[in-house]
Amino acid sequence: MSTAVRLKIEAIDKVFKRRDKPSIEALRNIDMEVAEGEFVSIVGASGSGKSTLLRIIDGLITPSGGRVLVDGRPVDRPGPDRAVVFQQDSLLPWKTVIDNVAYGLTLARVPKADAHRTAQRFIDVAGLHGFEHHYPHQLSGGMRQRVNVARALAVNPKILLLDEPFAALDAQTREIMQAELLSIWQETRKTVLLITHQIDEAVFLSDRVIVFSARPGTVREEIRVDLPRPRDLHVKRSPEFSGLVDHIWTLIEAEVRAGLRQG
Amino acid sequence: MRRLYELLEQDTRTAGLTRVAVSTVAVLVVWQLVSMVVTNRLLLVPPAEVAVALVKEVETGAMWTNAVATVTAVTTSFVVSVAIGIAVGLALASSQALSLTAGPVLGALNSVPIIALAPLFISWLGLGFASKFVLVIMVAVFPVVVTTEAGLRATDRQLVEAARSFNATRLQIFTTVTFPYALPFIVSGIRVAWARALVGIVVAEFFGSFAGFGFAILAASQTFDTARVLGYVIMLGAMGLIGSVLFAALERRLAPWRQE
């Protein structure tokens, strides 16, 4: 693995100002780096600002302080070097699978024939072959998230940002999707930053897991995952895997419980 | 009987046409039966006599004259209403200030029976096309304004965020997300506008015109020619039905994901 830093986050703060209400400090002094080709996850209790950080990295919202660098260049707006796989359904319901996958390319004014050729390639990668002309409402939740992943990959970003991509799926489908994401990553060698609240998902997929504390979100601990690659679902039954999951759980358990009481 | 019922339940085009046929036949049968009880032909005439009256109107050419007058007036003013409605809805959705100031007035006008102003429009604009045109626009434009604004405001924020993350410009967000999302809303407003436009045209023709279905209905009723009155009412009903079916089909086509 190359050691070049692809994504660098420097002293990011984010405070949400609200009218007539106290402002919310979502993130405080976040520093982190993601190397080229690395798979990094951020886990944390809800309220740890992890989705906010992802939106700052993508350039959808501006930080109150600090900066984001991609390959050493600061970024402050969405760009073709980053693509997001969103949490919920963010597919256009009036477009077919192939048009949805080609969406980012169409926005970038890639000619339709070229856009469809590229889209077709990622439809095949994501296991959507044969569903090109279906509409999102005709697909299962798992299939729709495949379209979301294919759409992000189709614009050929340097960094793939995943915002709890499998949170809405049932447990079995989620397991399958995790394994598929891993094999897609192994094929494409993208730099990946995954936001999740599933600790086992983070450990299974990542080279490194960053644990956030809540309110305000700060980096609590970074954990290197040295499980051998390529990994398959059996790795989840190994003692090393359980040890890592347990360790992360104890780090955030108190905050999850506090969050429960606050409702 | 049972098999017919099962056919009617289906979601196919044949089933849809059969449903229309069955209810039309039912109305004709009831109409026929009632007209056998009510024998005063000033009050009600049986379907066959209405058909005869319609054929006669076609033969004398009166049908053609009236149809041309009504259809041209109602379609031109309807198309203009839709254009104005969408434009105003767009303006309201894109400007918060405009929406806050003009919105309440437009909302109030939407619930006021503007049709009551028909005599006034006719005294302003005279008998003929101009008063029909303005009256139809006044009654038909509001449903389009309201649904256009609502549709554009309803846009899924998740979809907008996804478009932004793919670096979409404001115009691209509008053309690829906001507007397609609003389209089915707008079409449902257009469907209501068509029904209102027909009411508008009839009332305008009652009060101030020398041709058209509304004029013909009024003329026929003044000579107690109930068959002709009902004949022209059926023509108007058919226009309403055709529009309603067309716009409903368009709505389904634009938003297939809403059906399931």
Short mmCIF file of C-alpha atoms in Angstrom, two decimals:
data_model
loop_
_atom_site.label_atom_id
_atom_site.label_comp_id
_atom_site.label_asym_id
_atom_site.label_seq_id
_atom_site.Cartn_x
_atom_site.Cartn_y
_atom_site.Cartn_z
CA MET A 1 0.00 0.00 0.00
CA SER A 2 1.20 3.44 -0.91
CA THR A 3 1.77 5.79 1.97
CA ALA A 4 0.81 9.02 0.19
CA VAL A 5 -1.77 11.00 2.15
CA ARG A 6 -4.88 11.33 0.03
CA LEU A 7 -7.20 13.01 2.51
CA LYS A 8 -6.09 15.29 5.30
CA ILE A 9 -8.39 16.89 7.81
CA GLU A 10 -6.89 19.74 9.79
CA ALA A 11 -8.40 21.14 12.98
CA ILE A 12 -12.00 20.99 11.78
CA ASP A 13 -14.56 22.67 14.04
CA LYS A 14 -18.24 22.93 13.34
CA VAL A 15 -20.74 24.93 15.34
CA PHE A 16 -24.35 25.09 14.20
CA LYS A 17 -25.83 28.47 15.07
CA ARG A 18 -29.55 28.42 15.73
CA ARG A 19 -31.91 31.31 16.06
CA ASP A 20 -33.28 31.79 19.60
CA LYS A 21 -31.63 28.61 20.80
CA PRO A 22 -28.17 27.76 22.07
CA SER A 23 -25.81 26.82 19.25
CA ILE A 24 -24.66 23.24 18.88
CA GLU A 25 -21.02 22.33 18.79
CA ALA A 26 -20.99 19.34 16.45
CA LEU A 27 -17.26 18.85 15.91
CA ARG A 28 -14.21 20.03 17.83
CA ASN A 29 -10.69 20.08 16.51
CA ILE A 30 -10.79 17.02 14.27
CA ASP A 31 -7.44 15.98 12.84
CA MET A 32 -7.03 12.90 10.73
CA GLU A 33 -5.42 11.50 7.63
CA VAL A 34 -6.43 8.83 5.19
CA ALA A 35 -3.74 7.29 2.98
CA GLU A 36 -4.21 6.55 -0.69
CA GLY A 37 -6.09 3.26 -1.10
CA GLU A 38 -6.80 3.01 2.60
CA PHE A 39 -10.19 2.00 4.02
CA VAL A 40 -10.98 4.01 7.15
CA SER A 41 -14.17 4.00 9.20
CA ILE A 42 -15.52 6.44 11.71
CA VAL A 43 -17.76 5.03 14.43
CA GLY A 44 -19.45 6.86 17.23
CA ALA A 45 -22.68 7.24 19.13
CA SER A 46 -25.38 9.28 17.47
CA GLY A 47 -24.65 12.96 18.00
CA SER A 48 -20.93 12.49 17.47
CA GLY A 49 -21.06 14.62 14.32
CA LYS A 50 -19.69 11.91 12.06
CA SER A 51 -22.19 12.60 9.27
CA THR A 52 -21.46 16.30 9.61
CA LEU A 53 -17.77 15.59 9.10
CA LEU A 54 -18.54 13.58 5.98
CA ARG A 55 -20.57 16.49 4.57
CA ILE A 56 -17.73 18.89 5.35
CA ILE A 57 -15.26 16.61 3.55
CA ASP A 58 -17.58 16.43 0.54
CA GLY A 59 -17.97 20.22 0.63
CA LEU A 60 -21.73 20.20 1.17
CA ILE A 61 -21.35 22.26 4.33
CA THR A 62 -18.56 24.59 5.36
CA PRO A 63 -16.67 24.07 8.59
CA SER A 64 -16.52 26.79 11.26
CA GLY A 65 -12.77 26.30 11.41
CA GLY A 66 -10.00 24.19 9.94
CA ARG A 67 -9.67 22.76 6.45
CA VAL A 68 -9.90 19.67 4.29
CA LEU A 69 -7.12 18.78 1.86
CA VAL A 70 -7.30 16.29 -0.97
CA ASP A 71 -3.84 15.44 -2.31
CA GLY A 72 -2.57 18.50 -0.49
CA ARG A 73 -5.07 20.92 -2.08
CA PRO A 74 -7.71 22.50 0.12
CA VAL A 75 -11.31 21.86 -0.94
CA ASP A 76 -14.39 23.83 0.06
CA ARG A 77 -17.06 22.57 -2.32
CA PRO A 78 -18.10 19.27 -3.91
CA GLY A 79 -15.76 18.12 -6.64
CA PRO A 80 -15.18 15.19 -8.97
CA ASP A 81 -12.41 13.87 -6.70
CA ARG A 82 -14.96 12.86 -4.03
CA ALA A 83 -18.27 11.01 -4.27
CA VAL A 84 -20.81 10.15 -1.59
CA VAL A 85 -22.91 7.05 -1.10
CA PHE A 86 -25.79 8.36 0.99
CA GLN A 87 -27.65 6.80 3.85
CA GLN A 88 -31.19 6.84 2.58
CA ASP A 89 -32.57 6.55 -0.85
CA SER A 90 -31.10 9.33 -2.83
CA LEU A 91 -31.80 7.87 -6.24
CA LEU A 92 -33.97 9.76 -8.69
CA PRO A 93 -37.25 7.82 -8.74
CA TRP A 94 -38.09 8.88 -12.29
CA LYS A 95 -34.83 7.59 -13.75
CA THR A 96 -33.93 4.01 -14.57
CA VAL A 97 -30.99 2.26 -12.94
CA ILE A 98 -28.64 3.03 -15.80
CA ASP A 99 -29.65 6.71 -15.89
CA ASN A 100 -29.24 6.94 -12.13
CA VAL A 101 -25.77 5.40 -12.30
CA ALA A 102 -24.88 7.78 -15.14
CA TYR A 103 -26.32 10.78 -13.24
CA GLY A 104 -23.03 12.22 -11.98
CA LEU A 105 -21.51 11.87 -15.44
CA THR A 106 -24.51 13.56 -17.07
CA LEU A 107 -24.17 16.48 -14.68
CA ALA A 108 -20.54 16.73 -15.70
CA ARG A 109 -21.77 16.91 -19.33
CA VAL A 110 -20.25 13.63 -20.42
CA PRO A 111 -21.90 12.62 -23.73
CA LYS A 112 -24.76 10.20 -23.16
CA ALA A 113 -23.24 7.25 -25.01
CA ASP A 114 -19.98 7.49 -23.02
CA ALA A 115 -21.87 8.00 -19.76
CA HIS A 116 -23.95 4.89 -20.41
CA ARG A 117 -20.88 2.83 -21.31
CA THR A 118 -19.20 3.80 -18.03
CA ALA A 119 -22.45 3.29 -16.11
CA GLN A 120 -22.80 -0.18 -17.59
CA ARG A 121 -19.35 -1.10 -16.36
CA PHE A 122 -20.20 -0.18 -12.77
CA ILE A 123 -23.63 -1.76 -13.01
CA ASP A 124 -21.79 -4.99 -13.74
CA VAL A 125 -19.29 -4.39 -10.92
CA ALA A 126 -22.15 -3.79 -8.46
CA GLY A 127 -24.00 -6.93 -9.49
CA LEU A 128 -26.90 -5.10 -11.11
CA HIS A 129 -26.65 -6.71 -14.51
CA GLY A 130 -30.11 -7.23 -16.00
CA PHE A 131 -31.67 -4.43 -13.94
CA GLU A 132 -30.46 -1.54 -16.14
CA HIS A 133 -33.96 -0.48 -17.14
CA HIS A 134 -35.70 -0.98 -13.82
CA TYR A 135 -36.84 1.97 -11.76
CA PRO A 136 -35.65 2.30 -8.15
CA HIS A 137 -39.10 1.52 -6.73
CA GLN A 138 -38.97 -1.84 -8.49
CA LEU A 139 -35.79 -2.85 -6.60
CA SER A 140 -35.19 -4.12 -3.09
CA GLY A 141 -33.37 -1.95 -0.54
CA GLY A 142 -30.12 -3.86 -1.08
CA MET A 143 -30.32 -3.45 -4.84
CA ARG A 144 -31.00 0.26 -4.47
CA GLN A 145 -27.90 0.70 -2.33
CA ARG A 146 -25.92 -1.13 -5.03
CA VAL A 147 -27.15 1.50 -7.48
CA ASN A 148 -26.02 4.19 -5.04
CA VAL A 149 -22.56 2.64 -4.83
CA ALA A 150 -22.34 2.23 -8.61
CA ARG A 151 -23.41 5.85 -9.11
CA ALA A 152 -20.65 7.08 -6.82
CA LEU A 153 -18.02 4.87 -8.46
CA ALA A 154 -19.06 5.86 -11.99
CA VAL A 155 -17.66 9.39 -11.62
CA ASN A 156 -14.29 7.79 -10.83
CA PRO A 157 -13.62 9.68 -7.60
CA LYS A 158 -10.32 9.46 -5.75
CA ILE A 159 -12.18 9.23 -2.47
CA LEU A 160 -15.40 7.36 -1.78
CA LEU A 161 -17.39 8.71 1.16
CA LEU A 162 -20.01 6.36 2.58
CA ASP A 163 -22.61 7.70 4.98
CA GLU A 164 -24.10 4.72 6.84
CA PRO A 165 -24.81 3.12 3.49
CA PHE A 166 -26.31 -0.09 4.83
CA ALA A 167 -28.13 1.26 7.88
CA ALA A 168 -31.59 0.82 6.36
CA LEU A 169 -31.01 -2.78 5.27
CA ASP A 170 -31.94 -5.93 7.17
CA ALA A 171 -29.13 -7.79 8.94
CA GLN A 172 -28.63 -10.54 6.36
CA THR A 173 -28.62 -8.18 3.39
CA ARG A 174 -26.21 -5.93 5.24
CA GLU A 175 -23.71 -8.77 5.69
CA ILE A 176 -23.82 -9.58 1.98
CA MET A 177 -23.45 -5.93 1.04
CA GLN A 178 -20.45 -5.55 3.34
CA ALA A 179 -18.72 -8.47 1.66
CA GLU A 180 -19.55 -7.05 -1.76
CA LEU A 181 -18.30 -3.61 -0.83
CA LEU A 182 -15.05 -5.19 0.28
CA SER A 183 -14.58 -7.00 -3.01
CA ILE A 184 -15.42 -3.83 -4.98
CA TRP A 185 -12.86 -1.96 -2.91
CA GLN A 186 -10.25 -4.64 -3.52
CA GLU A 187 -10.90 -4.36 -7.25
CA THR A 188 -10.93 -0.57 -7.52
CA ARG A 189 -8.47 0.32 -4.73
CA LYS A 190 -10.32 3.53 -3.94
CA THR A 191 -9.60 5.51 -0.82
CA VAL A 192 -12.67 4.95 1.34
CA LEU A 193 -14.04 6.77 4.35
CA LEU A 194 -17.03 5.02 5.89
CA ILE A 195 -19.33 6.49 8.51
CA THR A 196 -21.21 3.85 10.45
CA HIS A 197 -22.69 3.05 13.82
CA GLN A 198 -22.20 -0.68 13.26
CA ILE A 199 -18.96 -1.50 15.03
CA ASP A 200 -18.61 -4.94 13.44
CA GLU A 201 -19.11 -3.40 10.02
CA ALA A 202 -16.31 -0.91 10.66
CA VAL A 203 -13.90 -3.57 11.92
CA PHE A 204 -14.73 -6.03 9.14
CA LEU A 205 -14.13 -3.54 6.35
CA SER A 206 -11.42 -1.19 7.57
CA ASP A 207 -7.69 -0.84 7.84
CA ARG A 208 -8.29 1.67 10.60
CA VAL A 209 -11.26 2.58 12.77
CA ILE A 210 -11.56 6.04 14.24
CA VAL A 211 -13.76 6.24 17.31
CA PHE A 212 -15.59 9.51 17.88
CA SER A 213 -16.90 10.77 21.19
CA ALA A 214 -20.19 12.63 21.22
CA ARG A 215 -21.29 16.25 21.75
CA PRO A 216 -19.02 17.71 20.54
CA GLY A 217 -17.53 15.10 18.24
CA THR A 218 -13.84 14.58 18.84
CA VAL A 219 -11.40 11.85 17.89
CA ARG A 220 -11.30 9.56 20.87
CA GLU A 221 -9.09 6.79 19.65
CA GLU A 222 -7.67 5.35 16.46
CA ILE A 223 -7.55 1.60 16.15
CA ARG A 224 -5.53 -0.24 13.55
CA VAL A 225 -7.23 -3.40 12.26
CA ASP A 226 -4.56 -5.92 11.33
CA LEU A 227 -6.87 -8.71 10.29
CA PRO A 228 -5.43 -10.38 7.17
CA ARG A 229 -6.78 -9.50 3.75
CA PRO A 230 -8.61 -10.50 1.65
CA ARG A 231 -11.24 -10.95 4.32
CA ASP A 232 -14.47 -12.86 4.06
CA LEU A 233 -17.41 -13.10 6.44
CA HIS A 234 -15.69 -15.92 8.40
CA VAL A 235 -13.28 -13.43 9.86
CA LYS A 236 -16.15 -12.14 11.98
CA ARG A 237 -15.98 -15.33 14.02
CA SER A 238 -12.29 -14.98 14.90
CA PRO A 239 -11.26 -14.01 18.45
CA GLU A 240 -9.19 -11.07 17.14
CA PHE A 241 -12.29 -9.67 15.49
CA SER A 242 -14.40 -10.00 18.64
CA GLY A 243 -11.63 -8.45 20.71
CA LEU A 244 -11.57 -5.34 18.50
CA VAL A 245 -15.36 -5.02 18.49
CA ASP A 246 -15.45 -5.34 22.29
CA HIS A 247 -12.76 -2.74 22.72
CA ILE A 248 -14.56 -0.19 20.53
CA TRP A 249 -17.86 -0.94 22.20
CA THR A 250 -16.47 -0.17 25.64
CA LEU A 251 -15.19 3.15 24.29
CA ILE A 252 -18.60 4.34 23.16
CA GLU A 253 -20.96 2.38 25.41
CA ALA A 254 -21.25 5.08 28.06
CA GLU A 255 -22.17 7.67 25.43
CA VAL A 256 -24.70 5.42 23.74
CA ARG A 257 -26.36 4.90 27.14
CA ALA A 258 -26.30 8.63 27.86
CA GLY A 259 -27.88 9.25 24.45
CA LEU A 260 -30.64 6.77 25.28
CA ARG A 261 -31.54 8.61 28.45
CA GLN A 262 -31.63 11.96 26.66
CA GLY A 263 -33.94 10.46 24.07
CA MET B 1 -71.20 -12.05 -13.45
CA ARG B 2 -68.38 -13.11 -11.22
CA ARG B 3 -65.96 -13.17 -14.13
CA LEU B 4 -67.05 -9.68 -15.15
CA TYR B 5 -66.37 -8.47 -11.63
CA GLU B 6 -62.90 -9.98 -11.66
CA LEU B 7 -62.20 -8.29 -14.98
CA LEU B 8 -63.30 -4.93 -13.57
CA GLU B 9 -60.91 -5.26 -10.66
CA GLN B 10 -57.87 -5.63 -12.88
CA ASP B 11 -55.40 -2.84 -13.53
CA THR B 12 -55.27 -3.12 -17.32
CA ARG B 13 -56.39 -0.80 -20.09
CA THR B 14 -59.15 -3.23 -21.14
CA ALA B 15 -60.44 -3.32 -17.58
CA GLY B 16 -60.40 0.47 -17.44
CA LEU B 17 -62.37 0.76 -20.68
CA THR B 18 -64.80 -1.91 -19.47
CA ARG B 19 -65.36 0.05 -16.27
CA VAL B 20 -66.19 3.16 -18.31
CA ALA B 21 -68.53 1.14 -20.55
CA VAL B 22 -70.31 -0.51 -17.62
CA SER B 23 -70.95 2.75 -15.78
CA THR B 24 -72.09 4.49 -18.99
CA VAL B 25 -74.57 1.71 -19.68
CA ALA B 26 -75.77 1.87 -16.07
CA VAL B 27 -76.42 5.61 -16.35
CA LEU B 28 -78.29 5.15 -19.64
CA VAL B 29 -80.46 2.40 -18.14
CA VAL B 30 -81.34 4.47 -15.05
CA TRP B 31 -81.98 7.49 -17.24
CA GLN B 32 -84.28 5.44 -19.49
CA LEU B 33 -86.18 4.03 -16.51
CA VAL B 34 -86.61 7.43 -14.85
CA SER B 35 -87.83 8.98 -18.10
CA MET B 36 -90.48 6.25 -18.32
CA VAL B 37 -91.81 7.43 -14.95
CA VAL B 38 -91.34 11.16 -15.49
CA THR B 39 -93.38 11.61 -18.62
CA ASN B 40 -93.30 15.40 -18.78
CA ARG B 41 -90.91 15.92 -21.71
CA LEU B 42 -90.16 19.47 -20.61
CA LEU B 43 -88.45 18.07 -17.55
CA LEU B 44 -86.78 14.99 -18.92
CA VAL B 45 -86.39 13.27 -22.25
CA PRO B 46 -85.14 9.70 -22.75
CA PRO B 47 -81.61 9.06 -24.08
CA ALA B 48 -82.77 8.14 -27.59
CA GLU B 49 -84.43 11.54 -28.10
CA VAL B 50 -81.28 13.28 -26.95
CA ALA B 51 -79.31 11.27 -29.48
CA VAL B 52 -81.76 12.31 -32.20
CA ALA B 53 -81.40 15.95 -31.17
CA LEU B 54 -77.60 15.66 -31.30
CA VAL B 55 -77.72 14.16 -34.79
CA LYS B 56 -79.98 16.99 -35.91
CA GLU B 57 -77.55 19.56 -34.52
CA VAL B 58 -74.75 17.95 -36.47
CA GLU B 59 -76.81 17.93 -39.65
CA THR B 60 -77.74 21.61 -39.42
CA GLY B 61 -74.13 22.55 -38.76
CA ALA B 62 -75.00 24.19 -35.43
CA MET B 63 -72.93 21.58 -33.58
CA TRP B 64 -69.85 22.46 -35.60
CA THR B 65 -70.24 26.22 -35.07
CA ASN B 66 -70.77 25.81 -31.34
CA ALA B 67 -67.98 23.27 -30.96
CA VAL B 68 -65.49 25.50 -32.75
CA ALA B 69 -66.44 28.47 -30.59
CA THR B 70 -66.24 26.59 -27.30
CA VAL B 71 -63.23 24.40 -28.04
CA THR B 72 -61.05 27.20 -29.42
CA ALA B 73 -61.95 29.55 -26.58
CA VAL B 74 -61.51 27.00 -23.83
CA THR B 75 -58.28 25.44 -25.13
CA THR B 76 -56.51 28.72 -25.83
CA SER B 77 -57.43 30.18 -22.47
CA PHE B 78 -56.65 26.87 -20.74
CA VAL B 79 -53.18 26.70 -22.30
CA VAL B 80 -52.54 30.32 -21.35
CA SER B 81 -53.76 29.62 -17.78
CA VAL B 82 -51.38 26.70 -17.45
CA ALA B 83 -48.47 28.80 -18.71
CA ILE B 84 -49.29 31.69 -16.39
CA GLY B 85 -49.98 29.31 -13.50
CA ILE B 86 -46.63 27.57 -13.82
CA ALA B 87 -44.79 30.88 -14.19
CA VAL B 88 -46.45 32.39 -11.12
CA GLY B 89 -45.95 29.16 -9.14
CA LEU B 90 -42.26 29.21 -10.09
CA ALA B 91 -41.93 32.81 -8.99
CA LEU B 92 -43.64 32.10 -5.67
CA ALA B 93 -41.51 29.03 -5.01
CA SER B 94 -38.26 30.82 -5.79
CA SER B 95 -38.92 33.98 -3.82
CA GLN B 96 -39.74 33.75 -0.16
CA ALA B 97 -40.59 37.45 -0.05
CA LEU B 98 -43.05 37.15 -2.92
CA SER B 99 -44.58 34.05 -1.41
CA LEU B 100 -45.10 35.79 1.92
CA THR B 101 -46.65 38.92 0.42
CA ALA B 102 -48.60 37.63 -2.57
CA GLY B 103 -49.28 34.14 -1.23
CA PRO B 104 -52.19 34.98 1.09
CA VAL B 105 -53.99 36.99 -1.60
CA LEU B 106 -53.61 34.19 -4.13
CA GLY B 107 -54.72 31.63 -1.58
CA ALA B 108 -57.80 33.68 -0.80
CA LEU B 109 -58.58 34.17 -4.50
CA ASN B 110 -58.28 30.41 -4.96
CA SER B 111 -61.17 29.87 -2.57
CA VAL B 112 -63.32 32.79 -3.75
CA PRO B 113 -65.90 31.81 -6.41
CA ILE B 114 -64.49 34.08 -9.11
CA ILE B 115 -67.16 32.76 -11.41
CA ALA B 116 -69.51 35.17 -9.63
CA LEU B 117 -67.63 38.00 -11.30
CA ALA B 118 -68.67 36.78 -14.75
CA PRO B 119 -71.29 39.52 -15.34
CA LEU B 120 -68.70 42.12 -14.41
CA PHE B 121 -66.08 40.75 -16.83
CA ILE B 122 -68.67 40.80 -19.58
CA SER B 123 -69.57 44.40 -18.96
CA TRP B 124 -65.86 45.27 -19.00
CA LEU B 125 -64.83 43.22 -21.99
CA GLY B 126 -68.03 42.88 -24.00
CA LEU B 127 -69.63 39.87 -25.61
CA GLY B 128 -67.28 37.50 -27.37
CA PHE B 129 -63.85 35.97 -27.10
CA ALA B 130 -62.15 38.46 -24.76
CA SER B 131 -64.53 38.00 -21.85
CA LYS B 132 -64.52 34.20 -22.21
CA PHE B 133 -60.72 34.23 -22.36
CA VAL B 134 -60.29 36.30 -19.23
CA LEU B 135 -62.97 34.52 -17.20
CA VAL B 136 -61.57 31.07 -17.97
CA ILE B 137 -58.06 32.19 -17.05
CA MET B 138 -59.31 33.70 -13.81
CA VAL B 139 -60.95 30.44 -12.71
CA ALA B 140 -58.39 27.98 -14.11
CA VAL B 141 -55.09 29.61 -13.19
CA PHE B 142 -55.17 29.19 -9.41
CA PRO B 143 -55.05 25.40 -9.11
CA VAL B 144 -51.93 25.45 -11.31
CA VAL B 145 -50.29 28.21 -9.27
CA VAL B 146 -50.95 26.44 -6.00
CA THR B 147 -49.81 22.98 -7.08
CA THR B 148 -46.74 24.32 -8.89
CA GLU B 149 -45.57 26.16 -5.81
CA ALA B 150 -46.37 23.22 -3.52
CA GLY B 151 -44.65 20.75 -5.86
CA LEU B 152 -41.51 22.82 -6.16
CA ARG B 153 -41.35 23.31 -2.41
CA ALA B 154 -42.00 19.64 -1.67
CA THR B 155 -38.70 18.59 -3.26
CA ASP B 156 -36.88 15.83 -1.48
CA ARG B 157 -33.88 17.42 0.24
CA GLN B 158 -32.01 14.14 0.08
CA LEU B 159 -32.16 14.25 -3.73
CA VAL B 160 -30.99 17.87 -3.81
CA GLU B 161 -28.07 17.01 -1.55
CA ALA B 162 -27.09 14.10 -3.79
CA ALA B 163 -27.20 16.38 -6.84
CA ARG B 164 -25.06 18.95 -5.04
CA SER B 165 -22.55 16.32 -4.04
CA PHE B 166 -22.20 15.53 -7.76
CA ASN B 167 -21.33 19.16 -8.31
CA ALA B 168 -24.64 20.11 -9.92
CA THR B 169 -25.19 23.77 -10.71
CA ARG B 170 -28.35 25.50 -9.46
CA LEU B 171 -29.87 25.20 -12.91
CA GLN B 172 -29.01 21.50 -13.05
CA ILE B 173 -30.58 20.95 -9.64
CA PHE B 174 -33.72 22.61 -10.93
CA THR B 175 -33.91 20.69 -14.20
CA THR B 176 -32.85 17.27 -12.87
CA VAL B 177 -34.41 17.26 -9.39
CA THR B 178 -36.79 20.05 -8.39
CA PHE B 179 -38.81 20.30 -11.58
CA PRO B 180 -39.23 16.57 -12.33
CA TYR B 181 -40.22 16.10 -8.69
CA ALA B 182 -42.85 18.84 -9.00
CA LEU B 183 -44.23 17.71 -12.37
CA PRO B 184 -46.81 15.20 -11.11
CA PHE B 185 -48.09 17.82 -8.65
CA ILE B 186 -48.36 20.34 -11.49
CA VAL B 187 -50.23 17.88 -13.69
CA SER B 188 -52.76 17.22 -10.94
CA GLY B 189 -53.28 20.99 -10.74
CA ILE B 190 -53.70 21.09 -14.51
CA ARG B 191 -56.35 18.38 -14.26
CA VAL B 192 -58.35 20.49 -11.81
CA ALA B 193 -57.76 23.56 -14.00
CA TRP B 194 -59.30 21.80 -17.00
CA ALA B 195 -62.49 21.02 -15.06
CA ARG B 196 -62.67 24.60 -13.83
CA ALA B 197 -62.01 25.94 -17.33
CA LEU B 198 -65.06 24.09 -18.61
CA VAL B 199 -67.24 25.59 -15.91
CA GLY B 200 -65.77 28.99 -16.74
CA ILE B 201 -66.44 28.70 -20.44
CA VAL B 202 -70.07 27.64 -19.95
CA VAL B 203 -70.80 30.49 -17.58
CA ALA B 204 -69.08 32.99 -19.86
CA GLU B 205 -71.12 31.72 -22.78
CA PHE B 206 -74.35 31.89 -20.78
CA PHE B 207 -73.86 35.55 -20.13
CA GLY B 208 -72.13 36.92 -23.09
CA SER B 209 -71.79 35.13 -26.37
CA PHE B 210 -73.49 34.27 -29.64
CA ALA B 211 -72.02 30.81 -30.12
CA GLY B 212 -70.68 27.91 -28.11
CA PHE B 213 -72.10 25.07 -26.03
CA GLY B 214 -73.09 27.36 -23.16
CA PHE B 215 -74.90 29.72 -25.56
CA ALA B 216 -76.65 26.76 -27.20
CA ILE B 217 -77.75 25.34 -23.84
CA LEU B 218 -79.21 28.67 -22.78
CA ALA B 219 -80.95 29.15 -26.15
CA ALA B 220 -82.40 25.65 -26.10
CA SER B 221 -83.65 25.96 -22.55
CA GLN B 222 -85.41 29.21 -23.42
CA THR B 223 -87.37 27.33 -26.09
CA PHE B 224 -87.96 24.42 -23.66
CA ASP B 225 -85.99 22.10 -25.95
CA THR B 226 -84.79 19.76 -23.19
CA ALA B 227 -83.37 17.21 -25.63
CA ARG B 228 -80.98 19.80 -27.07
CA VAL B 229 -80.04 21.06 -23.61
CA LEU B 230 -79.07 17.58 -22.50
CA GLY B 231 -77.33 16.88 -25.80
CA TYR B 232 -74.97 19.82 -25.31
CA VAL B 233 -74.47 18.96 -21.66
CA ILE B 234 -73.30 15.54 -22.81
CA MET B 235 -70.83 17.18 -25.18
CA LEU B 236 -69.40 19.20 -22.30
CA GLY B 237 -69.31 16.10 -20.12
CA ALA B 238 -67.34 14.29 -22.81
CA MET B 239 -64.82 17.14 -22.97
CA GLY B 240 -64.39 17.01 -19.21
CA LEU B 241 -63.98 13.26 -19.21
CA ILE B 242 -61.43 13.23 -22.03
CA GLY B 243 -59.30 15.84 -20.26
CA SER B 244 -59.54 14.09 -16.93
CA VAL B 245 -58.54 10.71 -18.40
CA LEU B 246 -55.66 12.23 -20.38
CA PHE B 247 -54.20 14.14 -17.45
CA ALA B 248 -54.61 11.20 -15.08
CA ALA B 249 -52.70 9.03 -17.56
CA LEU B 250 -50.01 11.70 -17.83
CA GLU B 251 -49.73 11.87 -14.05
CA ARG B 252 -49.25 8.11 -13.83
CA ARG B 253 -46.66 8.23 -16.57
CA LEU B 254 -44.68 10.99 -14.88
CA ALA B 255 -44.72 9.41 -11.43
CA PRO B 256 -44.89 5.63 -11.79
CA TRP B 257 -43.18 5.22 -8.41
CA ARG B 258 -46.16 6.71 -6.62
CA GLN B 259 -48.49 3.89 -7.63
CA GLU B 260 -46.84 1.14 -5.59
#
